[in-house]
Amino acid sequence: MTDLRKLNIDGVEHEVPAEYTLMQACEEYGGAEIPRFCYHERLSVAGNCRMCLVEWVGAPKPQASCALQVKDLRPNRDGTPANIRTNSETVKKAREGVMEFLLINHPLDCPICDQGGECDLQDQAMGYGRDTSRFEENKRAVDDKHMGPLVNTIMTRCIQCTRCVRFITEVAGVQEIGLVNRGENAEITTYLEESLTSEMSGNVIDLCPVGALTSKPYAFNARPWELDKVESIDVMDAVGSNIRVDSRRDAVLRILPINNDDVNEEWISDKTRFVWDGLARQRLDRPFIRENGKLRPANWDEALGVVAEKLKGDPSLMAAIAGDLCDAESMKALKDLMDSLGVKNIDCRQDGSLIGEGPRQSYLFNTTIAGLEEADAILLVGTNPRHEAPLVNTRIRKTWIEGNLEIGMIGEAVDLTYSYEHVGTSAADVAKFAKARSGFAKTFKSAKNPVIIVGAGALKGEAGLSLLEAVGQLAKSGATVNILHGAASRVGGLDMGFVPGEGGLSTDAILDAAQQGAIETVYLMGADELDTSKIKDAFVIYQGHHGDNGAHVADVILPGAAYTEKSGLYVNMEGRVQMANRAVPPKGDAKEDWAILRALSAQVGRVLPYDNLEALRAKLFADHPTFMSLDTAPESEAFDTTTLGAKGGLSSEPLVNPIVDFYMTNAIARASNVMAECSAVIEEKNATVKEAAE
């Protein structure tokens, strides 16, 4: 039961929870607006900016409301509740004084500052500051610091709120930013002028309340009031982070997070935030046909005509593979077209896994991302969540910091920003772990809310099914099994059955058959993360938005739209259906993917039964009702591992993480100059560490 205390806020008595801070009580119950710079609800309390001062009537001086809890207030001498004033003359004068101190050394360079228009200091100086300053001495200057290719620094603007220090240390889990010196010599800096290496470092830009830390790729591109803002969904991983896409005319200039406590809280990964420059480079903006070994531009009718002729052949000689960035509508249209043609060789699992043909719970992140905060023991199997899903990794770290969480790892040893016990390296070690009675195994089996997280990269082929079955047997003691996907399209594809029909071939089998000549026509829809050398002798139709691996071997290219250029449904690893919205139009002659397939179906003589996106969604919902539940994660249910159809035993080969380079995992990222710079920084750092070790 919540302990409630009476508190008088601005003359009105309220009952507020005792553990609330004065700031929370005044804002939530008193309806007051309390200014702040250092305080952030997801970071530890620093209490060093003093902007949030309020008056406790009877106290000798104003109080920092962010650092004082309601339970610390004593009643008045006559027994009446403590009186708090948020708008008295004392408070007004105190805040004006604090603001005057903050502006003593802050440069007046708002016209050239990228934070202009979104600056907390600018806004609060207008609302709570004085119109003059009594300080006439020269302002101090601070050298700018090097923080890598993502974060631009102008440290003379810094007000030492330490939000960036606390975020990097507490949330990102790397101690790479700190405060040195004292008094007027205090500075925020990185250690030895090193680049930030966290996959979450860009969030310090949002946290900085002044213009000290800004986006280096976005520098001097636009002012916030010039931008069109559209809410959408990220596709760089399977978390489904909620984002806002800022664009001007037809160019995406910025991607920012939107708060969603159930998914990404208010953070996004650096790849999500900075990949936007890749949306404008190496784009496919017109159809192409390969003649005499070279691609030549073509019009839509000609390109679709060539593809239609190829699709009128023997369906057993055809195959279709959907890539990692596809929306549900485009996969549904491709599946419907292939079904109408009788093609059984279709797959959305271009990583070669065979999961998805069992119950839905066998391929979902069943605990849910927010549900990880209830876990008291986590076993990671064949995964590196720091690279595969940085927002899942930060959620695990949050639970590890705040609670009594124990973590074990079976697979490749990596730095995960929290400590864990390495209990094995191969799938066979899962069976050994199930029989163990000491160490982390004992902790795991006695836990109240144990969780198992299996990386999708560990589930390739028949060996992957055997591993998942073994994990399911281990979970019978009460643990929840979660599959950590890396592809935004994977769960949506599995939900609609974008897998081989009866007698059909999966991705690896399709590639092998194409190499041997048993598959003559391969339709790739945004599929670039596969061995394209095996299909170079087949007739390859590539539908996508970037000139990447698939386009290099294509005989016909049909230019599609990137995720910021179309409205579409994506299902994240939890099974949560979310809607992305179009921010800018497709490039050149490119079309939305479902529209291309609808036009192609008419050429083939198998007209799909929808002429617009609404009709397509209606058919999707009718055929697969799970897509109707927007923004809702399904409830966790246990699944029967015997339904997976596993064959063979557990492999003793070491489980290797699928992501070698976090910044180069898809076609958009590989087209990005910023991602290339980040990749080079990490490669150089790893080489230096290796050199030092030798």
XYZ file of C-alpha atoms in Angstrom:
694
model
C 0.000 0.000 0.000
C 1.381 3.432 -0.959
C 2.413 5.653 1.957
C 0.611 8.982 1.427
C 1.581 12.289 3.034
C -0.308 15.572 3.132
C 1.386 18.503 1.429
C 0.259 22.077 0.838
C 1.279 23.140 -2.687
C 0.666 26.775 -3.602
C -2.123 27.036 -1.025
C -3.938 23.789 -1.907
C -3.654 20.667 0.238
C -2.885 17.348 -1.516
C -2.172 13.765 -0.516
C 0.952 12.604 -2.359
C 3.090 9.443 -2.241
C 5.859 9.751 0.345
C 8.565 8.525 -2.076
C 7.816 11.292 -4.603
C 10.302 14.107 -4.956
C 9.030 17.627 -4.432
C 9.375 18.189 -8.174
C 7.126 15.217 -8.967
C 4.584 16.215 -6.314
C 4.401 19.849 -7.454
C 4.030 18.936 -11.132
C 1.694 15.932 -10.861
C -0.538 17.097 -8.021
C -0.037 20.873 -7.882
C -0.067 21.422 -11.647
C 3.055 23.588 -11.372
C 5.813 23.819 -13.964
C 9.246 23.303 -12.400
C 12.235 24.276 -14.573
C 15.261 21.965 -14.555
C 18.501 21.263 -16.385
C 20.308 18.455 -14.587
C 17.283 16.391 -13.575
C 16.074 13.624 -15.884
C 13.552 11.001 -14.851
C 15.575 8.104 -16.306
C 18.914 9.137 -14.766
C 20.184 9.323 -11.197
C 19.596 12.586 -9.322
C 22.564 14.965 -9.426
C 20.992 18.087 -7.919
C 23.689 20.374 -9.271
C 21.952 22.939 -11.515
C 19.629 24.361 -8.765
C 17.139 25.608 -11.347
C 14.309 23.632 -9.716
C 14.330 25.628 -6.463
C 11.040 25.936 -4.572
C 10.215 27.584 -1.274
C 9.540 25.462 1.811
C 7.820 28.004 4.023
C 9.777 28.291 7.264
C 13.026 26.882 5.848
C 16.048 29.213 5.843
C 16.582 28.947 2.068
C 14.943 27.580 -1.112
C 15.102 23.811 -1.690
C 16.188 21.831 -4.756
C 12.913 20.048 -5.514
C 14.540 17.264 -7.566
C 16.631 16.008 -4.650
C 14.198 16.353 -1.720
C 11.543 13.695 -1.141
C 8.115 14.319 0.351
C 8.859 11.932 3.231
C 11.773 14.174 4.267
C 9.468 17.136 4.978
C 8.330 17.635 8.556
C 4.911 19.161 9.330
C 4.635 22.718 10.608
C 4.816 23.368 14.358
C 1.020 23.462 14.567
C 0.768 20.037 12.886
C -0.437 21.332 9.525
C 1.183 19.957 6.360
C 4.404 21.531 5.062
C 3.831 24.519 2.781
C 5.554 24.486 -0.617
C 5.494 27.536 -2.892
C 6.478 27.239 -6.531
C 5.633 30.783 -7.652
C 6.453 33.105 -4.756
C 8.754 36.122 -4.967
C 11.437 34.139 -3.132
C 11.291 31.404 -5.754
C 11.242 33.892 -8.613
C 14.295 35.727 -7.268
C 16.166 32.456 -6.606
C 15.575 31.170 -10.128
C 16.612 34.476 -11.654
C 19.820 34.303 -9.641
C 20.541 30.729 -10.764
C 19.893 31.633 -14.394
C 22.197 34.647 -14.082
C 24.961 32.367 -12.798
C 24.395 29.846 -15.607
C 24.704 32.616 -18.205
C 27.865 34.110 -16.694
C 30.082 32.074 -19.029
C 27.576 30.895 -21.605
C 28.279 32.472 -25.027
C 25.515 34.472 -26.700
C 25.816 32.592 -29.999
C 22.213 31.455 -30.447
C 22.096 32.530 -34.156
C 24.791 29.986 -35.074
C 23.883 27.294 -32.538
C 22.238 24.109 -33.836
C 20.238 23.874 -30.624
C 18.451 27.148 -31.470
C 14.699 26.649 -31.419
C 15.014 23.482 -29.291
C 17.182 24.824 -26.476
C 16.082 24.382 -22.863
C 18.438 27.141 -21.739
C 17.020 29.533 -24.316
C 13.434 28.736 -23.309
C 14.027 28.883 -19.572
C 16.080 32.081 -19.777
C 13.013 33.681 -21.342
C 10.622 32.199 -18.779
C 12.614 32.417 -15.563
C 15.579 34.713 -16.147
C 16.294 38.441 -15.869
C 16.591 40.761 -18.829
C 19.988 42.078 -17.690
C 23.183 40.664 -16.209
C 25.390 42.208 -13.552
C 28.401 40.254 -14.751
C 30.844 42.325 -16.812
C 34.038 40.240 -16.735
C 35.287 38.238 -19.726
C 33.609 34.874 -20.275
C 35.754 31.770 -19.895
C 36.531 29.646 -22.949
C 36.765 25.845 -23.045
C 38.432 23.753 -25.726
C 36.088 21.604 -27.801
C 36.489 17.873 -27.263
C 36.710 15.058 -29.811
C 33.870 12.575 -29.276
C 33.930 10.810 -32.632
C 32.002 11.155 -35.905
C 28.538 11.496 -34.326
C 28.647 14.049 -31.510
C 29.754 17.632 -32.192
C 31.087 19.554 -29.186
C 31.206 23.265 -28.389
C 32.076 22.988 -24.725
C 32.109 26.716 -23.963
C 28.299 26.370 -23.993
C 28.325 23.572 -21.394
C 26.583 24.274 -18.059
C 27.936 21.088 -16.356
C 24.520 19.508 -15.830
C 26.267 16.072 -16.181
C 23.316 14.473 -17.995
C 25.702 13.110 -20.641
C 28.034 11.664 -17.990
C 25.191 9.920 -16.192
C 23.643 8.563 -19.386
C 26.883 7.126 -20.770
C 27.748 5.559 -17.418
C 24.350 4.363 -16.252
C 22.339 3.592 -19.415
C 24.923 3.003 -22.151
C 27.231 1.264 -19.682
C 30.578 2.616 -20.901
C 32.637 5.016 -18.814
C 33.778 7.262 -21.636
C 32.591 10.733 -20.556
C 33.453 12.398 -17.252
C 33.715 15.690 -15.386
C 37.252 16.853 -14.550
C 38.546 19.688 -12.371
C 36.463 21.838 -10.019
C 34.878 25.270 -9.776
C 35.229 27.473 -12.829
C 37.758 25.003 -14.296
C 35.231 22.145 -14.448
C 34.951 20.527 -17.885
C 33.084 17.620 -19.457
C 35.499 15.517 -21.484
C 36.185 12.088 -22.912
C 39.172 10.204 -21.617
C 42.322 10.914 -23.647
C 40.200 12.544 -26.385
C 38.866 9.120 -27.430
C 35.819 8.609 -29.669
C 32.655 7.359 -28.021
C 32.209 3.668 -28.806
C 28.758 2.991 -27.392
C 25.968 2.049 -29.816
C 23.759 4.464 -27.823
C 26.041 7.522 -27.709
C 23.822 9.734 -29.890
C 21.249 9.997 -27.100
C 23.474 12.507 -25.304
C 22.497 14.971 -28.056
C 18.846 14.797 -26.987
C 19.788 14.950 -23.317
C 22.009 18.029 -23.564
C 19.845 21.018 -22.525
C 22.147 23.503 -24.269
C 24.150 23.495 -27.521
C 27.275 21.876 -26.084
C 26.575 18.445 -27.635
C 24.880 18.471 -31.025
C 24.601 16.137 -34.001
C 27.734 16.302 -36.154
C 26.122 14.865 -39.352
C 23.136 17.236 -39.005
C 25.247 20.341 -38.260
C 23.966 23.508 -39.988
C 21.499 21.557 -42.147
C 18.236 23.121 -41.013
C 16.302 24.850 -38.264
C 13.590 22.837 -36.493
C 10.763 25.052 -37.734
C 11.759 24.346 -41.349
C 11.215 20.596 -40.988
C 8.191 18.395 -41.589
C 7.853 15.901 -38.745
C 6.326 12.433 -39.150
C 6.048 9.693 -36.520
C 7.236 6.302 -37.730
C 8.924 3.006 -36.820
C 12.600 2.069 -37.048
C 13.660 -0.958 -39.115
C 17.362 -1.189 -38.279
C 16.604 -4.054 -35.894
C 13.570 -5.980 -34.645
C 12.926 -3.826 -31.560
C 10.537 -1.539 -33.458
C 11.775 1.675 -31.859
C 9.325 4.558 -32.159
C 10.931 7.396 -34.115
C 10.203 10.802 -35.610
C 11.462 11.439 -39.128
C 12.284 15.092 -39.825
C 12.476 16.052 -43.491
C 12.607 19.087 -45.731
C 11.054 18.794 -49.179
C 12.029 15.248 -50.289
C 15.120 14.737 -48.096
C 15.294 13.123 -44.650
C 17.532 15.304 -42.481
C 17.123 13.862 -39.008
C 15.723 10.919 -37.051
C 14.793 11.331 -33.377
C 13.242 9.013 -30.759
C 9.639 9.083 -29.595
C 8.940 7.983 -26.052
C 7.397 4.512 -25.724
C 7.964 2.954 -22.305
C 7.038 -0.521 -23.557
C 9.532 -0.584 -26.422
C 12.458 1.862 -26.561
C 11.647 4.190 -23.644
C 13.062 7.449 -25.058
C 16.306 6.112 -26.508
C 17.347 4.909 -29.965
C 20.564 3.316 -31.204
C 23.158 5.269 -33.166
C 22.388 3.266 -36.295
C 18.717 4.238 -36.057
C 19.553 7.899 -35.451
C 22.305 8.493 -37.997
C 21.596 6.101 -40.889
C 19.487 8.754 -42.651
C 22.273 9.920 -44.977
C 22.273 6.415 -46.481
C 18.694 7.010 -47.644
C 19.959 9.421 -50.308
C 22.991 7.470 -51.562
C 23.314 4.531 -53.999
C 19.569 4.632 -54.620
C 17.705 2.710 -57.300
C 15.489 5.359 -58.875
C 14.488 3.763 -62.177
C 13.927 0.243 -63.580
C 16.922 -1.527 -65.160
C 17.271 -4.519 -67.474
C 20.526 -6.455 -67.958
C 21.553 -6.885 -71.590
C 24.883 -8.338 -72.716
C 26.069 -8.368 -69.112
C 25.306 -4.709 -68.460
C 22.343 -2.975 -66.845
C 20.529 -0.403 -68.949
C 17.714 1.972 -67.886
C 14.204 0.924 -68.891
C 10.643 2.115 -68.367
C 8.173 0.386 -66.066
C 6.122 -1.313 -68.775
C 9.218 -2.826 -70.371
C 10.688 -4.039 -67.064
C 7.414 -5.495 -65.807
C 6.878 -7.161 -69.189
C 10.233 -8.957 -68.958
C 9.512 -10.076 -65.377
C 5.979 -11.216 -66.281
C 7.311 -13.456 -69.065
C 9.688 -15.136 -66.627
C 6.912 -15.666 -64.070
C 4.703 -17.455 -66.616
C 7.003 -20.481 -66.592
C 7.126 -23.621 -64.447
C 6.428 -22.596 -60.798
C 8.675 -25.376 -59.472
C 11.623 -23.558 -61.099
C 10.827 -20.256 -59.345
C 11.555 -18.905 -55.856
C 10.978 -15.718 -53.873
C 12.899 -14.385 -50.853
C 11.868 -11.373 -48.768
C 14.533 -9.257 -47.064
C 14.971 -7.884 -43.550
C 13.503 -4.410 -44.109
C 10.222 -5.344 -45.817
C 6.882 -4.124 -44.502
C 3.993 -6.543 -43.980
C 1.930 -5.216 -46.896
C 4.680 -5.792 -49.470
C 5.343 -9.321 -48.180
C 1.617 -10.075 -48.279
C 1.411 -8.874 -51.889
C 4.436 -10.965 -52.904
C 3.096 -14.028 -51.099
C -0.333 -13.651 -52.721
C 1.285 -13.328 -56.154
C 3.489 -16.395 -55.626
C 0.529 -18.390 -54.265
C -1.517 -17.484 -57.342
C 1.323 -18.717 -59.551
C 1.686 -21.944 -57.573
C 5.216 -21.138 -56.365
C 6.057 -23.079 -53.191
C 9.672 -21.942 -52.828
C 9.183 -18.778 -50.768
C 10.931 -17.665 -47.581
C 11.361 -14.560 -45.428
C 14.206 -16.063 -43.376
C 17.191 -15.049 -45.443
C 19.516 -15.913 -42.526
C 18.832 -19.611 -43.158
C 16.850 -20.400 -40.006
C 13.930 -22.824 -40.081
C 11.919 -21.489 -37.148
C 8.424 -20.145 -37.629
C 6.455 -23.193 -38.657
C 5.573 -24.048 -35.048
C 3.270 -22.079 -32.701
C 3.617 -18.290 -32.668
C 5.248 -18.351 -29.225
C 8.145 -20.372 -30.662
C 9.478 -17.329 -32.510
C 8.442 -14.354 -30.347
C 10.179 -12.427 -27.582
C 7.573 -13.691 -25.134
C 8.686 -11.885 -21.994
C 8.275 -8.561 -23.863
C 11.012 -5.946 -23.719
C 9.511 -4.106 -20.751
C 8.896 -7.471 -19.056
C 12.660 -7.979 -18.735
C 12.526 -5.600 -15.778
C 10.738 -8.359 -13.799
C 13.430 -10.977 -14.483
C 15.770 -12.138 -11.729
C 17.871 -14.515 -13.870
C 18.626 -14.367 -17.595
C 20.377 -16.978 -19.728
C 21.688 -15.645 -23.045
C 22.151 -18.302 -25.729
C 24.081 -17.516 -28.915
C 23.370 -13.806 -28.894
C 25.064 -10.450 -28.500
C 22.120 -8.166 -27.639
C 24.434 -5.144 -27.567
C 24.749 -5.433 -31.367
C 21.578 -7.296 -32.323
C 19.200 -5.122 -30.257
C 20.892 -2.302 -28.290
C 17.580 -1.277 -26.693
C 17.115 -4.800 -25.298
C 20.668 -4.657 -23.968
C 20.040 -1.343 -22.185
C 16.845 -2.788 -20.681
C 18.803 -5.779 -19.345
C 21.441 -3.421 -17.937
C 18.735 -1.291 -16.323
C 17.346 -4.373 -14.558
C 20.856 -5.503 -13.615
C 21.626 -2.106 -12.034
C 18.318 -1.699 -10.218
C 17.647 -5.256 -9.091
C 19.169 -8.528 -8.048
C 19.624 -9.869 -11.588
C 22.026 -12.701 -12.379
C 23.047 -13.310 -16.005
C 24.640 -16.298 -17.730
C 25.947 -16.705 -21.271
C 26.230 -19.692 -23.604
C 28.015 -18.613 -26.764
C 30.708 -16.221 -27.857
C 32.095 -14.082 -25.003
C 31.522 -10.357 -25.624
C 31.366 -7.080 -23.689
C 27.698 -6.530 -22.844
C 28.094 -3.553 -20.424
C 27.124 -5.778 -17.481
C 28.723 -8.759 -15.801
C 27.688 -12.329 -16.582
C 28.874 -15.875 -15.985
C 30.154 -17.593 -19.133
C 28.714 -21.104 -18.800
C 29.299 -22.538 -22.261
C 30.095 -21.893 -25.917
C 28.025 -24.371 -27.968
C 24.510 -25.741 -28.351
C 25.643 -28.931 -26.599
C 26.387 -26.849 -23.507
C 22.645 -26.129 -23.173
C 22.106 -29.809 -22.315
C 25.031 -29.714 -19.877
C 23.601 -26.579 -18.286
C 20.252 -28.317 -17.800
C 21.986 -31.056 -15.755
C 24.300 -28.730 -13.783
C 23.552 -28.149 -10.105
C 26.041 -25.438 -9.134
C 27.037 -21.873 -10.031
C 24.712 -19.916 -12.302
C 22.745 -23.076 -13.179
C 21.678 -23.378 -9.540
C 20.774 -19.666 -9.429
C 18.779 -19.950 -12.652
C 16.763 -22.966 -11.538
C 15.859 -21.397 -8.195
C 14.884 -18.018 -9.707
C 11.288 -16.769 -9.511
C 11.223 -15.176 -12.991
C 13.934 -16.853 -15.092
C 14.265 -15.784 -18.725
C 16.052 -17.399 -21.667
C 17.032 -15.236 -24.651
C 18.075 -17.086 -27.802
C 19.696 -15.183 -30.661
C 18.144 -15.767 -34.072
C 21.666 -16.246 -35.444
C 22.007 -19.424 -33.361
C 18.887 -20.964 -34.913
C 20.123 -21.644 -38.443
C 19.156 -24.874 -40.145
C 18.226 -28.157 -38.493
C 20.815 -27.567 -35.757
C 18.913 -24.415 -34.821
C 15.672 -26.355 -34.354
C 17.492 -28.856 -32.134
C 18.898 -25.998 -30.060
C 15.463 -24.405 -29.695
C 13.988 -27.744 -28.630
C 16.714 -28.129 -25.986
C 16.056 -24.609 -24.745
C 12.341 -25.404 -24.575
C 13.065 -28.478 -22.454
C 15.217 -26.343 -20.138
C 12.371 -23.822 -19.835
C 9.950 -26.428 -18.485
C 11.229 -25.574 -15.002
C 9.385 -22.240 -15.295
C 11.525 -20.048 -17.554
C 10.193 -17.993 -20.462
C 11.826 -18.529 -23.868
C 12.473 -15.457 -26.012
C 13.777 -15.311 -29.568
C 15.841 -12.182 -30.206
C 15.433 -11.364 -33.895
C 17.629 -8.950 -35.769
C 15.371 -8.363 -38.791
C 12.461 -5.906 -38.702
C 10.430 -7.970 -41.180
C 10.968 -11.426 -39.683
C 8.063 -11.779 -37.247
C 5.608 -10.188 -39.692
C 6.698 -12.622 -42.394
C 6.360 -15.626 -40.090
C 2.951 -14.418 -38.881
C 1.599 -14.456 -42.438
C 3.246 -17.751 -43.319
C 5.859 -16.399 -45.721
C 7.637 -19.757 -45.518
C 7.932 -22.653 -47.973
C 4.708 -24.377 -48.929
C 4.365 -28.156 -48.885
C 7.421 -29.521 -50.675
C 8.890 -26.027 -51.049
C 12.488 -24.997 -50.426
C 13.816 -22.701 -47.682
C 16.384 -19.964 -48.321
C 19.552 -22.092 -48.137
C 17.955 -24.801 -50.261
C 16.817 -22.185 -52.798
C 20.377 -20.852 -53.103
C 21.830 -24.356 -53.511
C 19.171 -25.300 -56.068
C 19.824 -22.097 -58.040
C 23.527 -22.885 -58.083
C 22.790 -26.345 -59.456
C 20.288 -25.052 -62.023
C 17.203 -26.534 -60.348
C 15.840 -23.036 -59.697
C 15.870 -20.797 -62.780
C 14.098 -17.632 -61.575
C 14.679 -15.959 -58.184
C 12.605 -12.983 -57.007
C 14.468 -11.004 -54.350
C 12.470 -8.344 -52.519
C 15.027 -6.305 -50.603
C 17.042 -9.454 -49.888
C 20.733 -8.523 -49.691
C 22.044 -10.484 -46.677
C 22.632 -13.760 -48.509
C 25.256 -15.428 -50.683
C 24.345 -13.914 -54.049
C 27.199 -15.764 -55.799
C 25.014 -18.883 -55.745
C 22.243 -17.290 -57.817
C 24.334 -15.519 -60.439
C 23.409 -18.153 -63.060
C 19.665 -17.884 -62.379
C 17.415 -15.112 -63.688
C 17.304 -12.692 -60.738
C 14.550 -10.116 -60.273
C 15.519 -7.604 -57.601
C 12.923 -5.299 -56.100
C 14.464 -2.866 -53.647
C 15.713 0.616 -52.935
C 19.522 0.414 -52.849
C 22.141 -0.780 -55.281
C 23.475 -3.419 -52.901
C 24.255 -7.161 -53.087
C 20.939 -8.181 -54.642
C 21.042 -5.503 -57.317
C 24.585 -6.483 -58.322
C 23.424 -9.878 -59.602
C 19.996 -8.778 -60.845
C 18.799 -9.236 -64.412
C 15.868 -6.885 -63.819
C 15.724 -4.186 -61.150
C 12.392 -2.823 -59.956
C 13.033 0.269 -57.773
C 11.055 0.237 -54.521
C 10.583 2.618 -51.604
C 12.673 2.787 -48.419
C 10.985 2.629 -45.009
C 10.731 6.420 -44.755
C 8.993 6.602 -48.150
C 5.970 4.414 -47.533
C 3.299 3.671 -45.004
C 3.538 0.126 -43.718
C 3.016 -2.287 -40.836
C 5.970 -3.836 -39.021
C 5.810 -6.496 -36.313
C 8.601 -6.288 -33.758
C 10.227 -9.218 -31.952
C 7.522 -9.153 -29.248
C 4.765 -9.625 -31.836
C 3.712 -5.978 -31.442
C 2.213 -4.624 -34.700
C 3.203 -0.987 -35.331
C 2.597 1.403 -38.214
C 5.304 3.345 -40.019
C 4.226 6.473 -41.868
C 5.509 7.998 -45.092
C 7.758 11.009 -44.500
C 9.075 11.705 -48.021
C 8.160 10.475 -51.526
C 10.086 7.611 -53.203
C 13.140 8.596 -55.254
C 12.803 9.192 -58.989
C 10.578 6.639 -60.681
C 10.539 4.276 -57.680
C 7.167 2.989 -56.468
C 5.840 1.545 -53.237
C 6.509 -2.193 -53.130
C 2.912 -3.407 -52.932
C 1.997 -1.193 -55.919
C 4.796 -2.726 -58.009
C 3.518 -6.217 -57.234
C -0.079 -5.225 -57.982
C 0.964 -3.892 -61.404
C 3.074 -6.999 -62.035
C 0.159 -9.282 -61.179
C -1.902 -7.656 -63.952
C 0.917 -8.287 -66.462
C 1.149 -11.931 -65.400
C -2.606 -12.390 -65.622
C -3.056 -13.115 -61.917
C -4.594 -9.818 -60.793
C -4.324 -9.338 -57.024
C -7.686 -8.490 -55.389
C -6.791 -5.011 -54.118
C -6.234 -1.681 -55.819
C -5.155 0.430 -52.849
C -3.358 0.102 -49.543
C -6.583 0.056 -47.509
C -7.943 -2.895 -49.487
C -4.608 -4.720 -49.134
C -4.657 -4.205 -45.363
C -8.249 -5.405 -45.200
C -7.211 -8.684 -46.867
C -4.148 -8.929 -44.597
C -6.348 -8.523 -41.513
C -8.915 -11.010 -42.818
C -6.281 -13.667 -43.607
C -4.126 -13.025 -40.524
C -6.068 -11.434 -37.630
C -2.947 -10.923 -35.483
C -2.145 -7.857 -37.601
C -5.280 -6.104 -36.354
C -3.937 -5.602 -32.798
C -1.930 -2.402 -33.202
C 0.591 -1.434 -30.494
C -0.193 -4.454 -28.334
C 2.191 -7.240 -27.393
C 0.567 -10.683 -27.064
C 0.500 -12.390 -23.688
C 3.240 -14.912 -23.025
C 2.327 -18.576 -23.442
C 4.394 -21.730 -23.140
C 4.880 -23.745 -26.324
C 5.379 -27.430 -26.990
C 8.912 -27.963 -28.296
C 7.972 -31.291 -29.889
C 5.971 -29.385 -32.539
C 9.172 -27.887 -33.974
C 10.104 -31.045 -35.862
C 13.762 -30.979 -34.813
C 16.018 -33.649 -36.300
C 19.474 -34.577 -35.097
C 21.410 -33.783 -31.948
C 22.977 -30.690 -30.458
C 26.102 -29.388 -32.148
C 29.345 -28.947 -30.228
C 30.475 -26.237 -32.668
C 30.905 -22.828 -30.968
C 27.959 -20.467 -31.393
C 29.167 -17.434 -33.351
C 27.367 -14.090 -33.227
C 25.900 -13.196 -36.641
C 26.786 -9.479 -36.571
C 30.437 -8.795 -37.291
C 30.029 -5.045 -37.817
C 27.133 -3.337 -36.003
C 27.170 -0.372 -38.399
C 26.999 -2.400 -41.638
C 24.036 -4.745 -41.262
C 21.778 -3.695 -44.147
C 21.739 -1.923 -47.514
C 20.841 1.509 -46.082
C 23.602 1.358 -43.475
C 26.182 0.264 -46.040
C 25.269 3.270 -48.202
C 25.768 5.675 -45.284
C 28.998 7.668 -45.018
C 28.360 8.232 -41.314
C 28.001 4.508 -40.630
C 31.230 3.906 -42.580
C 33.033 6.413 -40.329
C 31.676 4.731 -37.201
C 32.730 1.332 -38.504
C 36.256 2.632 -39.197
C 36.524 4.089 -35.663
C 35.583 0.762 -34.060
C 37.906 -1.182 -36.380
C 40.793 1.134 -35.508
C 40.079 0.849 -31.789
C 39.919 -2.953 -31.955
C 43.204 -3.033 -33.869
C 44.825 -0.811 -31.224
C 43.569 -3.038 -28.397
C 44.823 -6.144 -30.207
C 48.206 -4.496 -30.792
C 48.478 -3.526 -27.140
C 47.580 -7.054 -26.046
C 50.291 -8.530 -28.232
